[in-house]
Tab-separated table of C-alpha atoms in Angstrom:
chain	number	residue	atom	x	y	z
A	1	UNK	CA	109.749	132.605	141.846
A	2	UNK	CA	107.814	129.550	143.747
A	3	UNK	CA	106.280	126.913	141.940
A	4	UNK	CA	102.809	128.105	140.701
A	5	UNK	CA	99.663	125.731	140.204
A	6	UNK	CA	97.967	127.228	136.614
A	7	UNK	CA	94.935	125.410	135.530
A	8	UNK	CA	94.593	124.030	132.028
A	9	UNK	CA	91.660	125.504	129.956
A	10	UNK	CA	90.331	124.140	126.545
A	11	UNK	CA	88.281	126.859	124.988
A	12	UNK	CA	86.114	124.330	122.787
A	13	UNK	CA	85.702	121.295	125.123
A	14	UNK	CA	83.700	119.374	122.431
A	15	UNK	CA	86.146	120.595	119.562
A	16	UNK	CA	88.814	119.283	121.599
A	17	UNK	CA	87.450	115.789	122.419
A	18	UNK	CA	86.857	115.328	118.418
A	19	UNK	CA	89.955	116.289	117.838
A	20	UNK	CA	92.296	114.052	120.291
A	21	UNK	CA	90.022	111.291	119.882
A	22	UNK	CA	91.128	110.998	115.858
A	23	UNK	CA	94.542	112.362	116.396
A	24	UNK	CA	97.863	110.658	117.155
A	25	UNK	CA	97.201	106.987	116.266
A	26	UNK	CA	100.740	106.949	114.991
A	27	UNK	CA	103.213	108.340	117.901
A	28	UNK	CA	105.257	109.673	115.172
A	29	UNK	CA	102.125	111.968	114.489
A	30	UNK	CA	101.872	113.122	117.764
A	31	UNK	CA	105.659	113.854	118.034
A	32	UNK	CA	105.555	115.938	114.805
A	33	UNK	CA	103.199	118.466	116.944
A	34	UNK	CA	106.087	119.219	118.670
A	35	UNK	CA	108.416	119.390	115.577
A	36	UNK	CA	105.520	122.000	114.309
A	37	UNK	CA	105.404	124.108	117.138
A	38	UNK	CA	109.252	124.698	116.963
A	39	UNK	CA	109.095	125.302	113.031
A	40	UNK	CA	106.497	127.850	114.230
A	41	UNK	CA	108.844	129.358	116.784
A	42	UNK	CA	111.233	130.052	113.642
A	43	UNK	CA	108.451	130.829	111.343
A	44	UNK	CA	107.258	133.999	113.807
A	45	UNK	CA	110.851	135.210	114.397
A	46	UNK	CA	111.733	135.081	110.255
A	47	UNK	CA	114.569	133.083	111.382
A	48	UNK	CA	115.624	130.768	108.684
A	49	UNK	CA	118.083	127.948	109.138
A	50	UNK	CA	117.446	127.343	112.508
A	51	UNK	CA	117.857	123.884	114.257
A	52	UNK	CA	115.557	121.266	115.802
A	53	UNK	CA	116.998	118.512	117.471
A	54	UNK	CA	114.814	115.344	118.573
A	55	UNK	CA	116.738	112.883	120.952
A	56	UNK	CA	115.777	110.002	121.756
A	57	UNK	CA	117.012	108.459	125.098
A	58	UNK	CA	115.072	104.808	124.728
A	59	UNK	CA	117.308	102.570	126.936
A	60	UNK	CA	118.145	102.911	130.714
A	61	UNK	CA	115.770	103.291	133.826
A	62	UNK	CA	114.345	106.338	132.565
A	63	UNK	CA	113.645	107.057	128.991
A	64	UNK	CA	113.200	110.088	127.542
A	65	UNK	CA	112.317	111.809	124.617
A	66	UNK	CA	113.551	115.560	123.846
A	67	UNK	CA	112.422	118.263	121.183
A	68	UNK	CA	115.116	121.499	121.198
A	69	UNK	CA	114.832	124.513	119.440
A	70	UNK	CA	117.134	127.899	119.557
A	71	UNK	CA	114.154	130.260	119.297
A	72	UNK	CA	113.481	133.463	121.197
A	73	UNK	CA	112.246	131.205	124.451
A	74	UNK	CA	109.093	131.728	126.193
A	75	UNK	CA	108.637	133.912	129.242
A	76	UNK	CA	106.516	133.034	132.408
A	77	UNK	CA	103.367	134.456	130.913
A	78	UNK	CA	103.842	133.012	127.577
A	79	UNK	CA	103.916	129.294	129.614
A	80	UNK	CA	100.833	130.071	131.494
A	81	UNK	CA	99.438	131.573	128.179
A	82	UNK	CA	100.101	128.056	126.762
A	83	UNK	CA	98.124	125.864	129.355
A	84	UNK	CA	95.134	128.190	130.066
A	85	UNK	CA	94.619	128.788	126.365
A	86	UNK	CA	94.508	125.182	124.858
A	87	UNK	CA	92.772	124.867	121.335
A	88	UNK	CA	92.640	129.006	121.453
A	89	UNK	CA	95.743	129.466	119.606
A	90	UNK	CA	96.308	130.091	115.948
A	91	UNK	CA	98.526	129.059	113.142
A	92	UNK	CA	101.434	131.431	112.141
A	93	UNK	CA	99.895	133.717	109.340
A	94	UNK	CA	96.275	131.857	109.507
A	95	UNK	CA	93.937	132.952	112.142
A	96	UNK	CA	91.371	130.923	110.666
A	97	UNK	CA	92.825	127.626	111.911
A	98	UNK	CA	92.868	126.062	114.862
A	99	UNK	CA	96.836	126.309	115.739
A	100	UNK	CA	99.111	123.137	116.021
A	101	UNK	CA	100.664	124.730	119.201
A	102	UNK	CA	97.594	123.734	121.365
A	103	UNK	CA	97.139	120.279	120.050
A	104	UNK	CA	100.936	119.818	120.416
A	105	UNK	CA	100.731	120.096	123.926
A	106	UNK	CA	97.701	117.787	124.250
A	107	UNK	CA	99.592	115.551	121.824
A	108	UNK	CA	102.125	114.343	124.583
A	109	UNK	CA	99.478	112.332	126.205
A	110	UNK	CA	99.907	110.002	123.404
A	111	UNK	CA	103.540	109.479	123.914
A	112	UNK	CA	104.258	109.773	127.523
A	113	UNK	CA	102.852	110.529	131.001
A	114	UNK	CA	104.518	113.781	131.486
A	115	UNK	CA	105.678	116.718	129.735
A	116	UNK	CA	108.242	119.565	130.799
A	117	UNK	CA	108.327	122.587	128.859
A	118	UNK	CA	111.784	124.165	130.100
A	119	UNK	CA	112.757	127.319	128.398
A	120	UNK	CA	114.514	130.677	128.255
A	121	UNK	CA	113.100	133.685	127.091
A	122	UNK	CA	115.487	136.067	124.876
A	123	UNK	CA	116.677	138.760	127.052
A	124	UNK	CA	116.160	136.753	130.268
A	125	UNK	CA	118.794	135.096	132.664
A	126	UNK	CA	115.876	132.940	133.771
A	127	UNK	CA	115.158	129.385	132.768
A	128	UNK	CA	111.301	128.306	133.541
A	129	UNK	CA	109.584	125.064	133.453
A	130	UNK	CA	105.960	124.303	132.994
A	131	UNK	CA	104.917	120.674	134.041
A	132	UNK	CA	102.507	118.682	132.649
A	133	UNK	CA	101.310	115.155	133.834
A	134	UNK	CA	98.534	112.868	131.598
A	135	UNK	CA	95.084	113.079	133.160
A	136	UNK	CA	95.709	116.185	135.445
A	137	UNK	CA	93.799	119.587	134.892
A	138	UNK	CA	96.445	121.687	136.451
A	139	UNK	CA	100.417	122.396	135.497
A	140	UNK	CA	103.116	123.417	137.538
A	141	UNK	CA	105.183	126.803	136.721
A	142	UNK	CA	108.027	127.473	138.492
A	143	UNK	CA	112.022	128.411	137.869
A	144	UNK	CA	114.271	125.901	136.580
A	145	UNK	CA	117.061	124.967	138.496
A	146	UNK	CA	118.305	121.852	137.372
A	147	UNK	CA	118.551	122.163	133.612
A	148	UNK	CA	119.360	125.669	133.058
A	149	UNK	CA	119.672	126.557	129.492
A	150	UNK	CA	122.687	128.542	128.550
A	151	UNK	CA	121.040	130.595	125.638
A	152	UNK	CA	117.350	131.132	124.656
A	153	UNK	CA	114.980	128.511	123.497
A	154	UNK	CA	112.773	125.864	124.163
A	155	UNK	CA	113.075	121.689	125.003
A	156	UNK	CA	110.155	120.092	125.573
A	157	UNK	CA	110.883	116.821	127.731
A	158	UNK	CA	108.459	113.720	127.511
A	159	UNK	CA	109.109	111.438	130.307
A	160	UNK	CA	107.324	108.208	131.505
A	161	UNK	CA	107.308	106.978	127.913
A	162	UNK	CA	105.017	104.302	127.199
A	163	UNK	CA	106.877	100.843	126.009
A	164	UNK	CA	104.822	100.540	122.601
A	165	UNK	CA	106.128	103.999	121.820
A	166	UNK	CA	109.624	103.302	122.363
A	167	UNK	CA	109.285	100.725	119.860
A	168	UNK	CA	107.909	102.819	117.575
A	169	UNK	CA	110.190	105.931	117.719
A	170	UNK	CA	113.329	104.539	116.838
A	171	UNK	CA	115.821	106.694	114.707
A	172	UNK	CA	115.487	105.153	111.354
A	173	UNK	CA	111.589	105.519	111.656
A	174	UNK	CA	111.963	108.988	113.194
A	175	UNK	CA	113.811	110.427	110.573
A	176	UNK	CA	112.393	108.699	107.329
A	177	UNK	CA	108.781	110.160	108.882
A	178	UNK	CA	109.971	113.450	108.960
A	179	UNK	CA	111.955	113.178	105.470
A	180	UNK	CA	108.529	112.600	104.057
A	181	UNK	CA	106.369	115.316	106.403
A	182	UNK	CA	109.219	118.008	106.137
A	183	UNK	CA	110.959	117.469	103.025
A	184	UNK	CA	109.889	120.895	101.347
A	185	UNK	CA	110.812	122.914	104.444
A	186	UNK	CA	113.924	121.377	104.722
A	187	UNK	CA	114.420	121.781	100.783
A	188	UNK	CA	114.073	125.708	101.161
A	189	UNK	CA	116.353	125.741	104.266
A	190	UNK	CA	113.400	126.820	106.384
A	191	UNK	CA	114.757	124.933	109.237
A	192	UNK	CA	116.886	121.811	109.898
A	193	UNK	CA	116.277	118.670	111.754
A	194	UNK	CA	118.367	116.163	113.475
A	195	UNK	CA	117.626	113.027	115.159
A	196	UNK	CA	119.919	111.937	118.143
A	197	UNK	CA	119.848	108.607	119.414
A	198	UNK	CA	122.999	107.132	122.228
A	199	UNK	CA	126.042	108.384	119.998
A	200	UNK	CA	124.113	108.397	116.500
A	201	UNK	CA	123.156	111.746	114.920
A	202	UNK	CA	121.530	111.983	111.830
A	203	UNK	CA	120.332	114.807	109.899
A	204	UNK	CA	117.134	114.584	108.084
A	205	UNK	CA	117.753	115.371	104.362
A	206	UNK	CA	114.725	115.663	102.030
A	207	UNK	CA	113.907	113.248	99.150
A	208	UNK	CA	115.612	114.231	95.955
A	209	UNK	CA	113.127	113.063	93.047
A	210	UNK	CA	114.652	111.224	90.055
A	211	UNK	CA	113.294	111.143	86.588
A	212	UNK	CA	112.792	114.443	84.282
A	213	UNK	CA	111.058	117.276	85.343
A	214	UNK	CA	108.152	118.708	83.816
A	215	UNK	CA	107.647	122.333	82.437
A	216	UNK	CA	104.557	122.964	84.248
A	217	UNK	CA	104.400	126.763	85.018
A	218	UNK	CA	103.123	127.852	88.354
A	219	UNK	CA	99.099	129.162	88.371
A	220	UNK	CA	98.212	132.197	90.316
A	221	UNK	CA	94.924	132.236	92.269
A	222	UNK	CA	92.935	134.297	94.487
A	223	UNK	CA	94.346	132.246	97.164
A	224	UNK	CA	97.894	132.468	95.909
A	225	UNK	CA	99.800	130.505	93.867
A	226	UNK	CA	100.335	127.096	92.998
A	227	UNK	CA	103.471	125.634	92.318
A	228	UNK	CA	104.267	122.066	90.575
A	229	UNK	CA	107.631	120.330	90.958
A	230	UNK	CA	106.825	116.793	89.200
A	231	UNK	CA	109.187	114.555	87.707
A	232	UNK	CA	108.146	111.720	85.514
A	233	UNK	CA	110.451	108.257	85.386
A	234	UNK	CA	110.022	104.533	84.010
A	235	UNK	CA	107.841	102.437	86.294
A	236	UNK	CA	110.728	100.263	87.654
A	237	UNK	CA	109.062	98.682	91.018
A	238	UNK	CA	109.910	101.788	93.324
A	239	UNK	CA	107.452	103.788	94.816
A	240	UNK	CA	107.076	106.972	93.895
A	241	UNK	CA	104.725	109.725	95.447
A	242	UNK	CA	103.278	113.256	94.793
A	243	UNK	CA	103.251	115.357	97.833
A	244	UNK	CA	100.755	118.047	98.822
A	245	UNK	CA	102.239	120.465	100.253
A	246	UNK	CA	100.426	123.759	102.483
A	247	UNK	CA	102.058	126.139	104.680
A	248	UNK	CA	105.671	126.549	105.879
A	249	UNK	CA	106.397	123.960	103.617
A	250	UNK	CA	104.967	121.051	105.913
A	251	UNK	CA	103.591	118.175	104.044
A	252	UNK	CA	99.963	117.830	104.136
A	253	UNK	CA	99.744	114.391	102.785
A	254	UNK	CA	102.324	112.513	101.649
A	255	UNK	CA	100.634	110.847	98.414
A	256	UNK	CA	98.111	112.931	96.192
A	257	UNK	CA	96.433	109.646	95.461
A	258	UNK	CA	95.276	109.494	98.727
A	259	UNK	CA	92.454	112.429	98.199
A	260	UNK	CA	89.614	110.351	96.219
A	261	UNK	CA	89.843	112.648	93.191
A	262	UNK	CA	93.476	111.408	92.545
A	263	UNK	CA	93.010	107.926	92.940
A	264	UNK	CA	94.083	107.111	89.208
A	265	UNK	CA	96.608	107.469	86.859
A	266	UNK	CA	98.727	109.273	86.073
A	267	UNK	CA	99.282	109.569	90.273
A	268	UNK	CA	98.634	105.723	91.050
A	269	UNK	CA	101.490	104.437	88.431
A	270	UNK	CA	104.926	104.725	90.514
A	271	UNK	CA	105.785	106.888	87.324
A	272	UNK	CA	105.409	110.123	89.137
A	273	UNK	CA	107.151	112.105	92.147
A	274	UNK	CA	107.504	115.485	93.710
A	275	UNK	CA	105.358	117.797	95.102
A	276	UNK	CA	102.421	120.165	94.731
A	277	UNK	CA	102.681	123.539	96.538
A	278	UNK	CA	99.503	125.835	97.516
A	279	UNK	CA	100.065	127.246	101.008
A	280	UNK	CA	96.104	128.371	101.282
A	281	UNK	CA	95.584	124.329	101.822
A	282	UNK	CA	94.795	123.705	105.121
A	283	UNK	CA	94.800	120.575	107.089
A	284	UNK	CA	92.114	118.288	108.615
A	285	UNK	CA	92.479	118.813	112.655
A	286	UNK	CA	94.060	116.023	114.276
A	287	UNK	CA	94.607	113.755	110.878
A	288	UNK	CA	96.591	113.995	107.841
A	289	UNK	CA	94.304	115.155	105.332
A	290	UNK	CA	93.316	118.152	103.244
A	291	UNK	CA	90.397	120.431	104.522
A	292	UNK	CA	87.634	120.323	102.123
A	293	UNK	CA	86.784	124.054	102.372
A	294	UNK	CA	84.480	125.843	100.280
A	295	UNK	CA	87.739	128.405	99.192
A	296	UNK	CA	90.689	126.840	98.413
A	297	UNK	CA	90.305	123.320	98.083
A	298	UNK	CA	88.270	123.545	94.920
A	299	UNK	CA	91.024	125.922	93.133
A	300	UNK	CA	93.320	123.622	94.297
A	301	UNK	CA	91.070	120.587	92.364
A	302	UNK	CA	91.201	122.474	89.162
A	303	UNK	CA	94.588	123.383	89.095
A	304	UNK	CA	95.728	119.855	89.401
A	305	UNK	CA	93.175	118.416	86.751
A	306	UNK	CA	94.023	121.334	84.441
A	307	UNK	CA	97.805	119.214	84.403
A	308	UNK	CA	96.917	116.039	84.752
A	309	UNK	CA	96.358	115.378	80.893
A	310	UNK	CA	100.186	116.520	80.359
A	311	UNK	CA	101.618	114.561	83.087
A	312	UNK	CA	99.675	111.334	82.216
A	313	UNK	CA	100.993	111.909	78.745
A	314	UNK	CA	104.657	112.805	79.851
A	315	UNK	CA	104.565	109.055	81.864
A	316	UNK	CA	103.165	107.761	78.800
A	317	UNK	CA	105.816	108.850	76.720
A	318	UNK	CA	108.927	108.119	78.976
A	319	UNK	CA	107.158	104.320	79.209
A	320	UNK	CA	107.406	104.392	75.280
A	321	UNK	CA	110.828	105.726	74.998
A	322	UNK	CA	111.783	102.560	77.834
A	323	UNK	CA	110.110	100.021	76.054
A	324	UNK	CA	111.393	101.117	72.496
A	325	UNK	CA	115.079	100.705	73.997
């Protein structure tokens, strides 16, 4: 097919300006949007254990960041729709919220000058590429001949990477970041993530909380189950956090103490670690925070407050036993 010019279209310009203005102050957050897109591909196809591969080519004349999945890939029509429906897609299984796919496409501008989405649809022998450039209102869609995919899936190539971004996106920093942000989904085996830099490949392994696991039963609500995986250990100078996990096992915030209602013991004692999982929670657009809606968020607050005394008592008991020893 000849090269085709596709005009970008943002459905809600005011919201787009607001969200992109607040988002991606950390390049790792922008990179995470592309990981979200790959994770959504596997979720939509009901595929467990798929691989997401991040390649960091930081050195050399032409640095490149690539994010690759082995999903169903995208047809030319789907690629056109990506460009023409920015800020109009929905997250997997939740049509009430803005899709991370739309935000993710705009995120490339916080990392690099060019974004190329190279994809081969399942059942098709052809590979196509959607090319976007920072600040330009049009994308180019054409058949890809140089980077032909042998298997279905999608690779996003980010080039003309900003020097400040390269200093931040090292293999170690990216792995540590994704361990926090993607830990619950990785622990469940939803997908795997590997980060490649040069000859070094590191698989992202979720953190394993230490201490005594508390026997706190799940709580059923009208918005779904709230599950607690909490561990209590003695204070030993180690930083411990309780992550708040939403849809698809994705961490919304790393530390529950970042929520004003829980900025106090036992959550701030460095004795409690683990996760509180509630799929009905939504993330605020463009930043790592829980959306304070009138439905799921009050239910979440009540559930956590209901177990707070038990968690505090367990922390005090562990500390007392250590003192006695």
